[in-house]
Tab-separated table of C-alpha atoms in Angstrom:
chain	number	residue	atom	x	y	z
A	220	MET	CA	39.190	59.279	-21.589
A	221	LEU	CA	37.955	56.552	-19.328
A	222	THR	CA	39.967	55.680	-16.370
A	223	GLU	CA	39.983	52.357	-14.574
A	224	SER	CA	37.865	53.722	-11.716
A	225	THR	CA	35.217	55.006	-14.146
A	226	THR	CA	35.065	51.645	-15.895
A	227	VAL	CA	34.595	49.813	-12.603
A	228	ARG	CA	31.933	52.285	-11.531
A	229	ARG	CA	29.995	51.844	-14.761
A	230	THR	CA	30.266	48.052	-14.652
A	231	GLY	CA	29.159	48.158	-11.031
A	232	VAL	CA	26.103	50.229	-11.904
A	233	ALA	CA	25.245	48.038	-14.937
A	234	GLY	CA	25.726	44.876	-12.862
A	235	CYS	CA	23.396	46.263	-10.206
A	236	ALA	CA	20.725	47.072	-12.803
A	237	ALA	CA	21.026	43.610	-14.336
A	238	ARG	CA	20.529	41.978	-10.896
A	239	LYS	CA	17.328	43.988	-10.287
A	240	ALA	CA	15.925	42.996	-13.631
A	241	SER	CA	16.541	39.282	-13.089
A	242	GLY	CA	14.654	38.942	-9.756
A	243	PHE	CA	10.966	38.192	-9.125
A	244	THR	CA	8.513	40.485	-7.473
A	245	LEU	CA	6.499	39.416	-4.470
A	246	LEU	CA	3.339	39.521	-6.604
A	247	GLU	CA	4.827	37.105	-9.153
A	248	LEU	CA	5.832	34.737	-6.442
A	249	LEU	CA	2.353	34.847	-4.887
A	250	VAL	CA	0.701	34.109	-8.265
A	251	VAL	CA	2.957	31.098	-8.727
A	252	MET	CA	2.196	29.847	-5.209
A	253	VAL	CA	-1.540	30.149	-5.870
A	254	ILE	CA	-1.284	28.223	-9.103
A	255	ILE	CA	0.722	25.453	-7.394
A	256	GLY	CA	-1.845	25.335	-4.599
A	257	LEU	CA	-4.697	24.973	-7.088
A	258	LEU	CA	-2.842	22.152	-8.931
A	259	VAL	CA	-2.137	20.299	-5.664
A	260	GLY	CA	-5.764	20.728	-4.591
A	261	TYR	CA	-6.933	19.198	-7.880
A	262	VAL	CA	-4.369	16.410	-8.278
A	263	ALA	CA	-3.804	15.216	-4.680
A	264	PRO	CA	-7.326	13.815	-4.029
A	265	ARG	CA	-7.200	11.841	-7.271
A	266	TYR	CA	-3.730	10.509	-6.462
A	267	PHE	CA	-4.693	9.378	-2.928
A	268	GLN	CA	-7.894	7.810	-4.235
A	269	GLN	CA	-5.769	5.646	-6.516
A	270	VAL	CA	-3.503	4.672	-3.605
A	271	GLY	CA	-6.540	3.422	-1.663
A	272	LYS	CA	-7.722	1.403	-4.634
A	273	SER	CA	-4.331	-0.182	-5.047
A	274	GLU	CA	-4.287	-1.278	-1.392
A	275	VAL	CA	-7.653	-2.998	-1.867
A	276	LYS	CA	-6.339	-4.743	-5.004
A	277	MET	CA	-3.187	-5.821	-3.168
A	278	ALA	CA	-5.323	-7.326	-0.340
A	279	GLN	CA	-7.426	-9.217	-2.882
A	280	ALA	CA	-4.289	-10.563	-4.620
A	281	GLN	CA	-2.800	-11.666	-1.291
A	282	ILE	CA	-6.030	-13.398	-0.314
A	283	GLU	CA	-6.023	-15.269	-3.618
A	284	SER	CA	-2.436	-16.299	-3.039
A	285	LEU	CA	-3.215	-17.511	0.483
A	286	GLN	CA	-6.253	-19.414	-0.810
A	287	LYS	CA	-4.070	-21.228	-3.399
A	288	ALA	CA	-1.502	-22.110	-0.679
A	289	LEU	CA	-4.300	-23.432	1.532
A	290	ASP	CA	-5.625	-25.523	-1.357
A	291	ILE	CA	-2.184	-27.083	-1.905
A	292	TYR	CA	-1.940	-27.723	1.854
A	293	ARG	CA	-5.279	-29.547	1.675
A	294	LEU	CA	-4.137	-31.616	-1.296
A	295	ASP	CA	-1.079	-32.711	0.689
A	296	THR	CA	-2.705	-33.271	4.062
A	297	GLY	CA	-6.289	-34.071	3.194
A	298	GLN	CA	-7.730	-31.145	5.157
A	299	TYR	CA	-7.416	-27.410	5.670
A	300	PRO	CA	-5.582	-26.173	8.788
A	301	THR	CA	-7.876	-25.625	11.781
A	302	THR	CA	-8.707	-22.174	12.971
A	303	GLU	CA	-6.331	-22.722	15.883
A	304	GLN	CA	-3.490	-23.712	13.601
A	305	GLY	CA	-4.262	-20.716	11.427
A	306	LEU	CA	-2.189	-19.501	8.513
A	307	LYS	CA	0.940	-20.305	10.432
A	308	ALA	CA	0.410	-23.912	9.306
A	309	LEU	CA	1.449	-22.779	5.810
A	310	VAL	CA	5.015	-22.041	6.953
A	311	GLU	CA	5.512	-24.277	10.003
A	312	ARG	CA	4.657	-27.947	10.340
A	313	PRO	CA	1.635	-28.349	12.650
A	314	PRO	CA	1.957	-31.003	15.355
A	315	ASN	CA	0.586	-34.436	14.342
A	316	GLU	CA	0.562	-33.647	10.622
A	317	PRO	CA	2.827	-36.268	8.998
A	318	ARG	CA	1.878	-35.466	5.384
A	319	TRP	CA	2.755	-31.751	5.648
A	320	ALA	CA	5.065	-30.963	2.662
A	321	GLY	CA	5.591	-27.258	3.177
A	322	PRO	CA	6.381	-24.540	3.569
A	323	TYR	CA	3.624	-23.420	1.249
A	324	LEU	CA	4.630	-19.764	1.305
A	325	THR	CA	8.130	-18.618	0.416
A	326	LYS	CA	8.195	-15.374	2.419
A	327	GLY	CA	6.010	-16.252	5.409
A	328	VAL	CA	2.431	-15.188	6.046
A	329	PRO	CA	1.901	-11.607	4.833
A	330	MET	CA	0.169	-8.862	6.723
A	331	ASP	CA	-2.659	-7.057	4.941
A	332	PRO	CA	-1.752	-3.752	3.249
A	333	TRP	CA	-2.778	-1.871	6.409
A	334	GLY	CA	-0.381	-3.848	8.615
A	335	ARG	CA	-2.853	-6.224	10.317
A	336	PRO	CA	-2.955	-10.000	10.077
A	337	TYR	CA	-5.494	-11.713	7.837
A	338	LEU	CA	-8.291	-13.488	9.698
A	339	TYR	CA	-8.628	-17.209	8.986
A	340	ARG	CA	-11.459	-19.477	10.012
A	341	HIS	CA	-12.050	-23.175	9.197
A	342	PRO	CA	-14.830	-24.075	8.936
A	343	GLY	CA	-15.941	-20.755	7.616
A	344	GLU	CA	-19.260	-18.967	7.914
A	345	ARG	CA	-19.520	-18.153	4.148
A	346	SER	CA	-17.675	-21.138	2.675
A	347	GLU	CA	-15.457	-24.047	3.647
A	348	LEU	CA	-12.918	-21.518	4.930
A	349	ASP	CA	-12.925	-17.811	5.452
A	350	LEU	CA	-10.014	-15.470	4.738
A	351	THR	CA	-10.680	-11.845	5.628
A	352	SER	CA	-8.976	-8.475	5.763
A	353	LEU	CA	-10.946	-5.922	7.770
A	354	GLY	CA	-10.004	-3.179	5.338
A	355	LYS	CA	-8.549	0.244	6.050
A	356	ASP	CA	-10.503	0.905	9.253
A	357	GLY	CA	-9.655	-2.493	10.852
A	358	ARG	CA	-13.296	-3.046	11.929
A	359	PRO	CA	-15.906	-5.523	10.577
A	360	GLY	CA	-18.172	-4.148	7.860
A	361	GLY	CA	-17.629	-0.786	6.288
A	362	THR	CA	-17.845	0.597	2.769
A	363	GLY	CA	-15.356	1.669	0.153
A	364	GLU	CA	-11.734	1.319	1.319
A	365	ALA	CA	-12.993	0.408	4.814
A	366	ALA	CA	-15.018	-2.600	3.547
A	367	ASP	CA	-14.013	-6.113	4.502
A	368	ILE	CA	-12.110	-8.022	1.781
A	369	THR	CA	-12.834	-11.772	1.739
A	370	ASN	CA	-12.026	-14.862	-0.325
A	371	ARG	CA	-15.679	-15.447	-1.282
């Protein structure tokens, strides 16, 4: 005949055995950590390479957008803004510019994807005007993601 204390004791022992069977050993956890580490080591470089490419594409798209806004500015005023006026002329009326019909950008002049201002020069060295982002490194020249991104 089972008493209440015997039943509790057996349940307690069975519950304890069930808890031990449901846990993971240190070896199993280490194997899982190694597998996760290998996956991260394989996937992370490919992921961050794509991020770099998308920043370059974003800079190219912003330069194209700025170029179009500058072209509309020129249609309205008959000339591009001077280097001194800069891209600010797309959002604020320059002094002595009566035919200005802006603003030509709805959200202001954007920064490049790396948080630096675009360089504007009129007249340009490569074309009538130069729009440039110095790339990821912020210095002239460079290769890959650090290469300069220009309108021409």
